[in-house]
Amino acid sequence: MNRITITLMAFASLSLSAELLYVQSLKAPLLAEPKLGSKEIASAPRGEKLRVIKKEGQWFMVEYNKTEGWTLSTLLSKQPPIEKVNTAEEKDVTRETARRRASGYTTAAAARGLIEERARANEKYRLDFEAIRWLERIKVSDEEVMNLIKEKE
Amino acid sequence: MEKGLKKDLLGWLGLSSLFAFLLSAGVVFADEFHYRNFIPGERAAGMGGAYTAISDDPSGAFHNPAGLALIIGNKLSVNVNAYHVSDKSYVRVLPRTTGGADDWTLRSSGLVPNFFGIAQKFGPGVVGFSYAVTDSISRHQEQVFYNIKSRLPNRYISRYVININDEDKTYNIGPSYALELSEKLSVGATLYLHYRSARIIRNQLVTLDDGQFEWANGYRKNSEYGLKPILGLMLSPVDKVSLGFTLSKVYLFKSDSRIQGTYRGISSDGFGINRVDFAILTNKEKRDLPYETKAGIAYFPTRTFLISADLAYYTKTDDYEQVLNGAVGMEYYLRPSIALRSGLFTDFANTPKLKSNQTDQRERVDNYGATLSLSYFTKNSAITVGAVYVYGTGKAQIISGQTDIQNVRTNTISVFLGTSYSY
Amino acid sequence: MKSLVVLLILITIPILSLSRDYRKRAHHMEAETYGREDVEAEVMFGRELAVKIVGTYPLLRDRELTMYVNKIGKYMALYSNRPEVEFRFGILNTDHVNAYSAPGGYIFITKGCLMLVKDESELAGILAHEIAHVSERHIVKELNIRGESVVGLGGLSALLSGPAGTVEKTLSVFLDQAYELLFSKGYKMQQEYDADRIATEMLYLAGYDPHALKRFLQRIGNSEYRDQMQKTHPGISDRVVALDKFLSTNKLREDDGKRFEKRFVRMVRFK
């Protein structure tokens, strides 16, 4: 086998490595069949790593703790779960100046000058920052949320 | 068209040793003797132009419009600039009185936009608009030769000053549309406006050992307008394999050429009379350009590796011979954010082989190219630097009216910088 | 030559139904992952859009009711794949029947819509449908909302890639597009089907009656409010059919989860 063949095989193996996905939801059930109503074999909590064995539409057969089962791809993602991103309140003051810009568009938006853009936008829509701030101040405790379904009516 | 034009002028002026060079068929046009002078687009350029079966970015408008239907993402734009340096040596053109001979060397350099294109999903298909520079030459020569043999008996050229300044650019600009008919088949078309603009300025002063001199100045301007439709087809017969086919041709609808020549010769009326010949010639004859058919294959074994190969065939026309060119290319991701590309290609001359005992034959230089590029990707953009090296070798008859055939060698290096952005 | 043609014809005969997924390169895969800076951009964008939504229909400032809706919404969001998003749920004071979601987790339900809801599981289903639009990044992907790339090459490339880049990327153009999506164009049909399916999965996993969303859609479909809803959520009857099929293939029964009808009636009262 010559060096080129080995190199080519090395290329190929790079992308054949097993796909690992992380649980993002509170928990992900491992079911006996790719059907929601089927028996739950195991349950993987948020942050756990699942190895994908095969895929059928949104159903993935995964391995977790040496147990194989079907779970929903919509509960998983490629990266480990990240902390809550809360940019709203903390950055409120700076963000409501005329120079406000969403970071994704900074360069281009700045080049055009967001100030005129904002003025134009203001003419077109009514903006109610105060209402959003009111909404952002509404807090509910994690405990209340977690116990919601367990409570009696 | 070239030949007819040249004979008229030369007949009128009377033949002189080197002045004919001004209008010699071999060098008048910048590089109409090759079909692959530039490779538009940074990814295609990195892969030696073996792109007919890939074409899934805005430069697909040029390489295979069907590929535009397969762009990943909603919208993409690509912008490429290239700086090129080339030298072209006609070996041992001017025999020295002391023995040996001097080479004739032309240099070209310049920064040119190579490609700009955007492609966007629109309705069921993808629309594109692009601008490609398919050829660009800014050639110059400022050489002085001493003690060159002349064709006059008992006379030699004590000093020969030559000054050349050529500009020749070909642009393609226009819209494209592509449609994915099924998961395996897509079609596309591009309609380019072909515009070519050339300006050729040549000056030379030949001083003989007895003080006689010959002076010549030529100015030539060419412009060409045409339409270049490109039809493309892309097939995926089996998973991970893509086949691409294209058909295109440049239909010229207008061509203008104007030559202004001033000549003060030794042999026109003799030394001392100081007679100057002057002529303006125009020509509207259009070049006959070939059909170009390309077939390409690409294999995408993994997300990090792909190889491709292309064949391009150009039909014989009234002006040019048939040509078959090939290209191979590969792309390998060193990391998900870094891709290395390389390729090899040929760019053969569309002129016939030079025959002995004939004069004023067009030059025939076959080019071989190698490419290498490196791309760095961020989430929605990429920046690419790369280089294209082309080595050419062939024959030419640079001195008009003589049967001598010279060897020609060319070296060209283009360094390109490309950026792309997806929305 | 002839044999080459034959060969070409042979290999072009379709063998399997294939996708062109193989064309995706390593950097495309990389682009499918979202980092913290992307989520930040999404939240900032979503907030701007939310400001416009509450500028269009006023926010109902009923603290108790809003807290109740937030409890249910946040509970449902536990079953989404976006733990990094702080979901917020507001009530719009209008008789129009609809619900809206902005990227970054800003979700709104109209008072008119709430009045047609019969129990808590239905409300959970509606909120889960909107959560699914966010978790599936329907607007984020449509408009390619991204954070600043690490080395800032994105900006350079955008500028070098010509005038189209700079014009297109201005924030207000994007907000206009998103606004239009929410209030007149609506999401794509497939996105609606996906959101319905994901919402129903979430209902089941969360312990609510998995038939709740379908039941609510059926009620809208048969009501006078249908046309209002159809403006941005077309084909309600088709969606009910699709959900029915989904529920039966997954063998999901109404009694597979709770409805909390009494609690809902107690909590949701408009003065």
PDB file of C-alpha atoms in Angstrom, chain C:
ATOM      1  CA  MET C   1     -16.319   7.407 -28.646  1.00  0.00           C
ATOM      2  CA  LYS C   2     -19.473   5.390 -29.041  1.00  0.00           C
ATOM      3  CA  SER C   3     -18.634   3.230 -26.041  1.00  0.00           C
ATOM      4  CA  LEU C   4     -18.031   6.354 -23.977  1.00  0.00           C
ATOM      5  CA  VAL C   5     -21.508   7.612 -24.796  1.00  0.00           C
ATOM      6  CA  VAL C   6     -23.006   4.246 -23.833  1.00  0.00           C
ATOM      7  CA  LEU C   7     -21.065   4.337 -20.597  1.00  0.00           C
ATOM      8  CA  LEU C   8     -22.317   7.814 -19.806  1.00  0.00           C
ATOM      9  CA  ILE C   9     -25.913   6.788 -20.444  1.00  0.00           C
ATOM     10  CA  LEU C  10     -25.488   3.728 -18.261  1.00  0.00           C
ATOM     11  CA  ILE C  11     -24.153   5.604 -15.309  1.00  0.00           C
ATOM     12  CA  THR C  12     -26.764   8.301 -15.548  1.00  0.00           C
ATOM     13  CA  ILE C  13     -29.642   5.857 -15.116  1.00  0.00           C
ATOM     14  CA  PRO C  14     -31.128   6.618 -11.721  1.00  0.00           C
ATOM     15  CA  ILE C  15     -30.314   3.913  -9.233  1.00  0.00           C
ATOM     16  CA  LEU C  16     -31.533   5.165  -5.896  1.00  0.00           C
ATOM     17  CA  SER C  17     -33.313   8.161  -4.594  1.00  0.00           C
ATOM     18  CA  LEU C  18     -30.468  10.313  -3.369  1.00  0.00           C
ATOM     19  CA  SER C  19     -30.046  13.705  -1.920  1.00  0.00           C
ATOM     20  CA  ARG C  20     -27.333  16.164  -2.767  1.00  0.00           C
ATOM     21  CA  ASP C  21     -26.302  16.267   0.855  1.00  0.00           C
ATOM     22  CA  TYR C  22     -22.848  14.963  -0.085  1.00  0.00           C
ATOM     23  CA  ARG C  23     -22.009  18.373  -1.490  1.00  0.00           C
ATOM     24  CA  LYS C  24     -21.875  19.803   1.976  1.00  0.00           C
ATOM     25  CA  ARG C  25     -18.263  20.349   2.966  1.00  0.00           C
ATOM     26  CA  ALA C  26     -16.678  20.293   6.381  1.00  0.00           C
ATOM     27  CA  HIS C  27     -17.112  24.044   6.801  1.00  0.00           C
ATOM     28  CA  HIS C  28     -20.832  23.783   6.118  1.00  0.00           C
ATOM     29  CA  MET C  29     -21.126  21.328   8.980  1.00  0.00           C
ATOM     30  CA  GLU C  30     -19.179  23.694  11.159  1.00  0.00           C
ATOM     31  CA  ALA C  31     -21.589  26.439  10.194  1.00  0.00           C
ATOM     32  CA  GLU C  32     -24.490  24.342  11.479  1.00  0.00           C
ATOM     33  CA  THR C  33     -23.263  24.630  15.040  1.00  0.00           C
ATOM     34  CA  TYR C  34     -24.234  27.673  17.037  1.00  0.00           C
ATOM     35  CA  GLY C  35     -22.029  29.270  19.631  1.00  0.00           C
ATOM     36  CA  ARG C  36     -22.753  31.674  22.435  1.00  0.00           C
ATOM     37  CA  GLU C  37     -22.175  34.701  20.209  1.00  0.00           C
ATOM     38  CA  ASP C  38     -24.778  33.405  17.767  1.00  0.00           C
ATOM     39  CA  VAL C  39     -27.355  33.014  20.521  1.00  0.00           C
ATOM     40  CA  GLU C  40     -26.545  36.516  21.760  1.00  0.00           C
ATOM     41  CA  ALA C  41     -27.147  37.892  18.287  1.00  0.00           C
ATOM     42  CA  GLU C  42     -30.375  35.930  18.078  1.00  0.00           C
ATOM     43  CA  VAL C  43     -31.656  37.242  21.414  1.00  0.00           C
ATOM     44  CA  MET C  44     -30.784  40.828  20.519  1.00  0.00           C
ATOM     45  CA  PHE C  45     -32.500  40.464  17.179  1.00  0.00           C
ATOM     46  CA  GLY C  46     -35.512  38.747  18.741  1.00  0.00           C
ATOM     47  CA  ARG C  47     -35.865  41.495  21.303  1.00  0.00           C
ATOM     48  CA  GLU C  48     -35.927  44.156  18.604  1.00  0.00           C
ATOM     49  CA  LEU C  49     -38.618  42.215  16.850  1.00  0.00           C
ATOM     50  CA  ALA C  50     -40.547  41.735  20.106  1.00  0.00           C
ATOM     51  CA  VAL C  51     -40.489  45.509  20.599  1.00  0.00           C
ATOM     52  CA  LYS C  52     -42.238  45.816  17.245  1.00  0.00           C
ATOM     53  CA  ILE C  53     -44.730  43.082  18.040  1.00  0.00           C
ATOM     54  CA  VAL C  54     -45.853  44.850  21.230  1.00  0.00           C
ATOM     55  CA  GLY C  55     -45.851  48.077  19.233  1.00  0.00           C
ATOM     56  CA  THR C  56     -48.348  46.501  16.862  1.00  0.00           C
ATOM     57  CA  TYR C  57     -50.618  44.913  19.478  1.00  0.00           C
ATOM     58  CA  PRO C  58     -50.347  46.288  23.019  1.00  0.00           C
ATOM     59  CA  LEU C  59     -49.076  44.013  25.738  1.00  0.00           C
ATOM     60  CA  LEU C  60     -51.708  43.009  28.282  1.00  0.00           C
ATOM     61  CA  ARG C  61     -50.162  43.950  31.611  1.00  0.00           C
ATOM     62  CA  ASP C  62     -51.930  41.395  33.769  1.00  0.00           C
ATOM     63  CA  ARG C  63     -49.172  40.250  36.079  1.00  0.00           C
ATOM     64  CA  GLU C  64     -50.855  37.174  37.490  1.00  0.00           C
ATOM     65  CA  LEU C  65     -52.064  35.873  34.162  1.00  0.00           C
ATOM     66  CA  THR C  66     -48.695  36.552  32.526  1.00  0.00           C
ATOM     67  CA  MET C  67     -46.949  34.613  35.302  1.00  0.00           C
ATOM     68  CA  TYR C  68     -49.285  31.671  34.752  1.00  0.00           C
ATOM     69  CA  VAL C  69     -48.639  31.658  31.003  1.00  0.00           C
ATOM     70  CA  ASN C  70     -44.885  31.929  31.670  1.00  0.00           C
ATOM     71  CA  LYS C  71     -44.955  28.962  34.042  1.00  0.00           C
ATOM     72  CA  ILE C  72     -46.542  26.771  31.400  1.00  0.00           C
ATOM     73  CA  GLY C  73     -44.344  28.106  28.638  1.00  0.00           C
ATOM     74  CA  LYS C  74     -41.124  27.712  30.586  1.00  0.00           C
ATOM     75  CA  TYR C  75     -42.176  24.228  31.602  1.00  0.00           C
ATOM     76  CA  MET C  76     -42.736  23.279  27.976  1.00  0.00           C
ATOM     77  CA  ALA C  77     -39.397  24.830  27.009  1.00  0.00           C
ATOM     78  CA  LEU C  78     -37.676  22.281  29.255  1.00  0.00           C
ATOM     79  CA  TYR C  79     -38.568  19.783  26.531  1.00  0.00           C
ATOM     80  CA  SER C  80     -36.987  21.784  23.743  1.00  0.00           C
ATOM     81  CA  ASN C  81     -33.363  21.587  22.628  1.00  0.00           C
ATOM     82  CA  ARG C  82     -32.632  25.203  23.548  1.00  0.00           C
ATOM     83  CA  PRO C  83     -31.713  25.258  27.252  1.00  0.00           C
ATOM     84  CA  GLU C  84     -29.641  28.380  26.619  1.00  0.00           C
ATOM     85  CA  VAL C  85     -32.663  30.454  25.652  1.00  0.00           C
ATOM     86  CA  GLU C  86     -34.611  32.331  28.304  1.00  0.00           C
ATOM     87  CA  PHE C  87     -38.122  31.980  26.960  1.00  0.00           C
ATOM     88  CA  ARG C  88     -40.580  34.745  27.815  1.00  0.00           C
ATOM     89  CA  PHE C  89     -44.288  34.683  27.184  1.00  0.00           C
ATOM     90  CA  GLY C  90     -46.494  37.706  26.796  1.00  0.00           C
ATOM     91  CA  ILE C  91     -50.195  38.252  26.167  1.00  0.00           C
ATOM     92  CA  LEU C  92     -51.237  40.687  23.453  1.00  0.00           C
ATOM     93  CA  ASN C  93     -54.313  42.707  24.186  1.00  0.00           C
ATOM     94  CA  THR C  94     -56.224  42.142  20.959  1.00  0.00           C
ATOM     95  CA  ASP C  95     -59.248  40.128  19.869  1.00  0.00           C
ATOM     96  CA  HIS C  96     -57.311  38.775  16.899  1.00  0.00           C
ATOM     97  CA  VAL C  97     -56.682  35.070  17.255  1.00  0.00           C
ATOM     98  CA  ASN C  98     -52.999  34.283  16.839  1.00  0.00           C
ATOM     99  CA  ALA C  99     -49.668  33.573  18.466  1.00  0.00           C
ATOM    100  CA  TYR C 100     -46.224  34.855  17.523  1.00  0.00           C
ATOM    101  CA  SER C 101     -42.654  33.884  18.197  1.00  0.00           C
ATOM    102  CA  ALA C 102     -39.575  36.007  17.779  1.00  0.00           C
ATOM    103  CA  PRO C 103     -36.075  34.516  17.764  1.00  0.00           C
ATOM    104  CA  GLY C 104     -34.378  34.393  21.129  1.00  0.00           C
ATOM    105  CA  GLY C 105     -37.476  33.153  22.934  1.00  0.00           C
ATOM    106  CA  TYR C 106     -39.927  36.076  22.832  1.00  0.00           C
ATOM    107  CA  ILE C 107     -43.335  34.455  22.454  1.00  0.00           C
ATOM    108  CA  PHE C 108     -46.749  36.065  22.377  1.00  0.00           C
ATOM    109  CA  ILE C 109     -50.286  34.774  22.469  1.00  0.00           C
ATOM    110  CA  THR C 110     -53.241  37.042  21.837  1.00  0.00           C
ATOM    111  CA  LYS C 111     -56.074  37.542  24.278  1.00  0.00           C
ATOM    112  CA  GLY C 112     -58.436  36.473  21.490  1.00  0.00           C
ATOM    113  CA  CYS C 113     -56.556  33.235  21.186  1.00  0.00           C
ATOM    114  CA  LEU C 114     -56.536  32.591  24.939  1.00  0.00           C
ATOM    115  CA  MET C 115     -60.304  33.053  25.025  1.00  0.00           C
ATOM    116  CA  LEU C 116     -60.732  30.135  22.642  1.00  0.00           C
ATOM    117  CA  VAL C 117     -58.507  27.842  24.709  1.00  0.00           C
ATOM    118  CA  LYS C 118     -60.417  25.378  26.887  1.00  0.00           C
ATOM    119  CA  ASP C 119     -57.714  23.895  29.105  1.00  0.00           C
ATOM    120  CA  GLU C 120     -54.081  24.151  30.154  1.00  0.00           C
ATOM    121  CA  SER C 121     -52.866  21.393  27.829  1.00  0.00           C
ATOM    122  CA  GLU C 122     -54.166  23.341  24.819  1.00  0.00           C
ATOM    123  CA  LEU C 123     -52.340  26.452  25.979  1.00  0.00           C
ATOM    124  CA  ALA C 124     -49.223  24.331  26.507  1.00  0.00           C
ATOM    125  CA  GLY C 125     -49.620  23.010  22.954  1.00  0.00           C
ATOM    126  CA  ILE C 126     -49.891  26.498  21.436  1.00  0.00           C
ATOM    127  CA  LEU C 127     -46.868  27.751  23.383  1.00  0.00           C
ATOM    128  CA  ALA C 128     -44.921  24.605  22.449  1.00  0.00           C
ATOM    129  CA  HIS C 129     -45.719  25.224  18.781  1.00  0.00           C
ATOM    130  CA  GLU C 130     -44.211  28.693  19.069  1.00  0.00           C
ATOM    131  CA  ILE C 131     -41.260  27.358  21.103  1.00  0.00           C
ATOM    132  CA  ALA C 132     -40.629  24.894  18.260  1.00  0.00           C
ATOM    133  CA  HIS C 133     -40.327  27.769  15.735  1.00  0.00           C
ATOM    134  CA  VAL C 134     -37.627  29.193  18.002  1.00  0.00           C
ATOM    135  CA  SER C 135     -35.890  25.903  18.794  1.00  0.00           C
ATOM    136  CA  GLU C 136     -35.833  24.953  15.117  1.00  0.00           C
ATOM    137  CA  ARG C 137     -34.434  28.420  14.382  1.00  0.00           C
ATOM    138  CA  HIS C 138     -36.889  29.021  11.549  1.00  0.00           C
ATOM    139  CA  ILE C 139     -36.287  32.772  11.370  1.00  0.00           C
ATOM    140  CA  VAL C 140     -32.631  32.505  12.395  1.00  0.00           C
ATOM    141  CA  LYS C 141     -31.925  30.192   9.478  1.00  0.00           C
ATOM    142  CA  GLU C 142     -34.093  32.082   7.015  1.00  0.00           C
ATOM    143  CA  LEU C 143     -32.237  35.318   7.702  1.00  0.00           C
ATOM    144  CA  ASN C 144     -28.943  33.700   8.730  1.00  0.00           C
ATOM    145  CA  ILE C 145     -28.691  35.588  11.992  1.00  0.00           C
ATOM    146  CA  ARG C 146     -25.195  35.028  13.295  1.00  0.00           C
ATOM    147  CA  GLY C 147     -22.898  36.455  15.889  1.00  0.00           C
ATOM    148  CA  GLU C 148     -19.611  38.092  15.070  1.00  0.00           C
ATOM    149  CA  SER C 149     -17.146  35.442  14.041  1.00  0.00           C
ATOM    150  CA  VAL C 150     -14.148  35.034  16.282  1.00  0.00           C
ATOM    151  CA  VAL C 151     -11.557  36.647  14.094  1.00  0.00           C
ATOM    152  CA  GLY C 152     -13.858  39.163  12.521  1.00  0.00           C
ATOM    153  CA  LEU C 153     -13.254  37.869   9.039  1.00  0.00           C
ATOM    154  CA  GLY C 154     -16.966  37.867   8.429  1.00  0.00           C
ATOM    155  CA  GLY C 155     -17.032  41.616   8.304  1.00  0.00           C
ATOM    156  CA  LEU C 156     -14.050  41.805   6.015  1.00  0.00           C
ATOM    157  CA  SER C 157     -15.530  39.286   3.648  1.00  0.00           C
ATOM    158  CA  ALA C 158     -18.861  41.043   3.703  1.00  0.00           C
ATOM    159  CA  LEU C 159     -17.231  44.287   2.715  1.00  0.00           C
ATOM    160  CA  LEU C 160     -14.979  42.752   0.088  1.00  0.00           C
ATOM    161  CA  SER C 161     -17.795  40.742  -1.368  1.00  0.00           C
ATOM    162  CA  GLY C 162     -19.331  43.855  -2.723  1.00  0.00           C
ATOM    163  CA  PRO C 163     -22.131  46.271  -2.158  1.00  0.00           C
ATOM    164  CA  ALA C 164     -24.789  43.592  -1.924  1.00  0.00           C
ATOM    165  CA  GLY C 165     -23.299  42.455   1.359  1.00  0.00           C
ATOM    166  CA  THR C 166     -23.323  45.760   3.113  1.00  0.00           C
ATOM    167  CA  VAL C 167     -26.806  46.733   2.032  1.00  0.00           C
ATOM    168  CA  GLU C 168     -28.377  43.388   2.804  1.00  0.00           C
ATOM    169  CA  LYS C 169     -27.023  43.080   6.266  1.00  0.00           C
ATOM    170  CA  THR C 170     -28.481  46.159   7.815  1.00  0.00           C
ATOM    171  CA  LEU C 171     -30.477  45.325  10.848  1.00  0.00           C
ATOM    172  CA  SER C 172     -33.648  47.089   9.873  1.00  0.00           C
ATOM    173  CA  VAL C 173     -33.902  45.280   6.569  1.00  0.00           C
ATOM    174  CA  PHE C 174     -33.734  42.035   8.486  1.00  0.00           C
ATOM    175  CA  LEU C 175     -36.265  43.202  11.025  1.00  0.00           C
ATOM    176  CA  ASP C 176     -38.583  44.170   8.194  1.00  0.00           C
ATOM    177  CA  GLN C 177     -38.288  40.701   6.756  1.00  0.00           C
ATOM    178  CA  ALA C 178     -38.891  39.017  10.095  1.00  0.00           C
ATOM    179  CA  TYR C 179     -41.847  41.304  10.811  1.00  0.00           C
ATOM    180  CA  GLU C 180     -43.351  40.534   7.446  1.00  0.00           C
ATOM    181  CA  LEU C 181     -42.855  36.844   8.114  1.00  0.00           C
ATOM    182  CA  LEU C 182     -44.762  37.044  11.361  1.00  0.00           C
ATOM    183  CA  PHE C 183     -47.593  39.360  10.348  1.00  0.00           C
ATOM    184  CA  SER C 184     -48.276  38.709   6.709  1.00  0.00           C
ATOM    185  CA  LYS C 185     -46.258  35.981   5.022  1.00  0.00           C
ATOM    186  CA  GLY C 186     -46.232  33.435   7.804  1.00  0.00           C
ATOM    187  CA  TYR C 187     -43.788  30.593   8.170  1.00  0.00           C
ATOM    188  CA  LYS C 188     -43.405  28.032   5.432  1.00  0.00           C
ATOM    189  CA  MET C 189     -45.982  25.264   5.431  1.00  0.00           C
ATOM    190  CA  GLN C 190     -43.371  22.640   6.244  1.00  0.00           C
ATOM    191  CA  GLN C 191     -42.189  24.700   9.190  1.00  0.00           C
ATOM    192  CA  GLU C 192     -45.770  24.770  10.495  1.00  0.00           C
ATOM    193  CA  TYR C 193     -46.092  21.005  10.169  1.00  0.00           C
ATOM    194  CA  ASP C 194     -42.760  20.549  11.935  1.00  0.00           C
ATOM    195  CA  ALA C 195     -43.719  22.907  14.740  1.00  0.00           C
ATOM    196  CA  ASP C 196     -47.051  21.076  15.219  1.00  0.00           C
ATOM    197  CA  ARG C 197     -45.316  17.719  15.367  1.00  0.00           C
ATOM    198  CA  ILE C 198     -42.598  18.902  17.750  1.00  0.00           C
ATOM    199  CA  ALA C 199     -45.200  20.617  19.961  1.00  0.00           C
ATOM    200  CA  THR C 200     -47.192  17.413  20.187  1.00  0.00           C
ATOM    201  CA  GLU C 201     -44.065  15.450  21.092  1.00  0.00           C
ATOM    202  CA  MET C 202     -43.315  18.030  23.756  1.00  0.00           C
ATOM    203  CA  LEU C 203     -46.882  17.773  25.143  1.00  0.00           C
ATOM    204  CA  TYR C 204     -46.491  14.047  25.511  1.00  0.00           C
ATOM    205  CA  LEU C 205     -43.023  14.206  27.069  1.00  0.00           C
ATOM    206  CA  ALA C 206     -44.167  16.935  29.445  1.00  0.00           C
ATOM    207  CA  GLY C 207     -47.110  14.878  30.628  1.00  0.00           C
ATOM    208  CA  TYR C 208     -49.913  16.866  28.948  1.00  0.00           C
ATOM    209  CA  ASP C 209     -52.637  15.426  26.760  1.00  0.00           C
ATOM    210  CA  PRO C 210     -50.872  14.944  23.405  1.00  0.00           C
ATOM    211  CA  HIS C 211     -54.118  15.594  21.530  1.00  0.00           C
ATOM    212  CA  ALA C 212     -54.366  19.110  22.940  1.00  0.00           C
ATOM    213  CA  LEU C 213     -52.885  21.086  20.027  1.00  0.00           C
ATOM    214  CA  LYS C 214     -54.877  19.145  17.470  1.00  0.00           C
ATOM    215  CA  ARG C 215     -58.045  19.732  19.414  1.00  0.00           C
ATOM    216  CA  PHE C 216     -57.411  23.455  19.565  1.00  0.00           C
ATOM    217  CA  LEU C 217     -56.626  23.668  15.846  1.00  0.00           C
ATOM    218  CA  GLN C 218     -59.790  21.733  15.081  1.00  0.00           C
ATOM    219  CA  ARG C 219     -61.804  24.226  17.084  1.00  0.00           C
ATOM    220  CA  ILE C 220     -60.225  27.177  15.250  1.00  0.00           C
ATOM    221  CA  GLY C 221     -60.765  25.442  11.926  1.00  0.00           C
ATOM    222  CA  ASN C 222     -64.464  25.165  12.610  1.00  0.00           C
ATOM    223  CA  SER C 223     -64.831  28.658  13.983  1.00  0.00           C
ATOM    224  CA  GLU C 224     -65.355  32.130  12.589  1.00  0.00           C
ATOM    225  CA  TYR C 225     -61.743  32.921  13.559  1.00  0.00           C
ATOM    226  CA  ARG C 226     -60.388  30.576  10.965  1.00  0.00           C
ATOM    227  CA  ASP C 227     -59.745  33.283   8.369  1.00  0.00           C
ATOM    228  CA  GLN C 228     -57.783  35.445  10.799  1.00  0.00           C
ATOM    229  CA  MET C 229     -55.533  32.564  11.644  1.00  0.00           C
ATOM    230  CA  GLN C 230     -55.278  31.402   8.036  1.00  0.00           C
ATOM    231  CA  LYS C 231     -53.593  34.672   7.123  1.00  0.00           C
ATOM    232  CA  THR C 232     -50.358  33.568   8.765  1.00  0.00           C
ATOM    233  CA  HIS C 233     -51.073  29.920   9.545  1.00  0.00           C
ATOM    234  CA  PRO C 234     -52.568  28.506   6.354  1.00  0.00           C
ATOM    235  CA  GLY C 235     -54.213  25.172   5.848  1.00  0.00           C
ATOM    236  CA  ILE C 236     -55.483  24.507   9.332  1.00  0.00           C
ATOM    237  CA  SER C 237     -57.527  21.510   8.202  1.00  0.00           C
ATOM    238  CA  ASP C 238     -54.415  19.999   6.561  1.00  0.00           C
ATOM    239  CA  ARG C 239     -52.503  20.486   9.777  1.00  0.00           C
ATOM    240  CA  VAL C 240     -55.233  18.726  11.745  1.00  0.00           C
ATOM    241  CA  VAL C 241     -55.059  15.801   9.303  1.00  0.00           C
ATOM    242  CA  ALA C 242     -51.252  15.635   9.644  1.00  0.00           C
ATOM    243  CA  LEU C 243     -51.455  15.714  13.430  1.00  0.00           C
ATOM    244  CA  ASP C 244     -54.122  13.013  13.433  1.00  0.00           C
ATOM    245  CA  LYS C 245     -51.827  10.807  11.397  1.00  0.00           C
ATOM    246  CA  PHE C 246     -48.908  11.540  13.700  1.00  0.00           C
ATOM    247  CA  LEU C 247     -50.936  10.746  16.818  1.00  0.00           C
ATOM    248  CA  SER C 248     -52.207   7.450  15.461  1.00  0.00           C
ATOM    249  CA  THR C 249     -48.808   6.220  14.168  1.00  0.00           C
ATOM    250  CA  ASN C 250     -47.346   6.962  17.579  1.00  0.00           C
ATOM    251  CA  LYS C 251     -50.353   5.395  19.311  1.00  0.00           C
ATOM    252  CA  LEU C 252     -50.917   8.468  21.460  1.00  0.00           C
ATOM    253  CA  ARG C 253     -54.220   8.617  23.311  1.00  0.00           C
ATOM    254  CA  GLU C 254     -55.942  11.587  24.892  1.00  0.00           C
ATOM    255  CA  ASP C 255     -55.586  10.084  28.341  1.00  0.00           C
ATOM    256  CA  ASP C 256     -51.797   9.743  27.931  1.00  0.00           C
ATOM    257  CA  GLY C 257     -51.500  13.094  29.679  1.00  0.00           C
ATOM    258  CA  LYS C 258     -53.261  15.689  31.794  1.00  0.00           C
ATOM    259  CA  ARG C 259     -55.458  18.600  30.694  1.00  0.00           C
ATOM    260  CA  PHE C 260     -55.733  20.765  33.826  1.00  0.00           C
ATOM    261  CA  GLU C 261     -59.025  22.241  32.742  1.00  0.00           C
ATOM    262  CA  LYS C 262     -60.078  23.503  36.157  1.00  0.00           C
ATOM    263  CA  ARG C 263     -56.790  25.183  36.903  1.00  0.00           C
ATOM    264  CA  PHE C 264     -56.914  26.875  33.527  1.00  0.00           C
ATOM    265  CA  VAL C 265     -60.430  28.180  34.019  1.00  0.00           C
ATOM    266  CA  ARG C 266     -59.488  29.433  37.475  1.00  0.00           C
ATOM    267  CA  MET C 267     -56.368  31.213  36.263  1.00  0.00           C
ATOM    268  CA  VAL C 268     -57.507  32.643  32.945  1.00  0.00           C
ATOM    269  CA  ARG C 269     -60.123  35.236  33.567  1.00  0.00           C
ATOM    270  CA  PHE C 270     -60.325  38.526  31.778  1.00  0.00           C
ATOM    271  CA  LYS C 271     -61.692  41.556  33.534  1.00  0.00           C
TER     272      LYS C 271
END
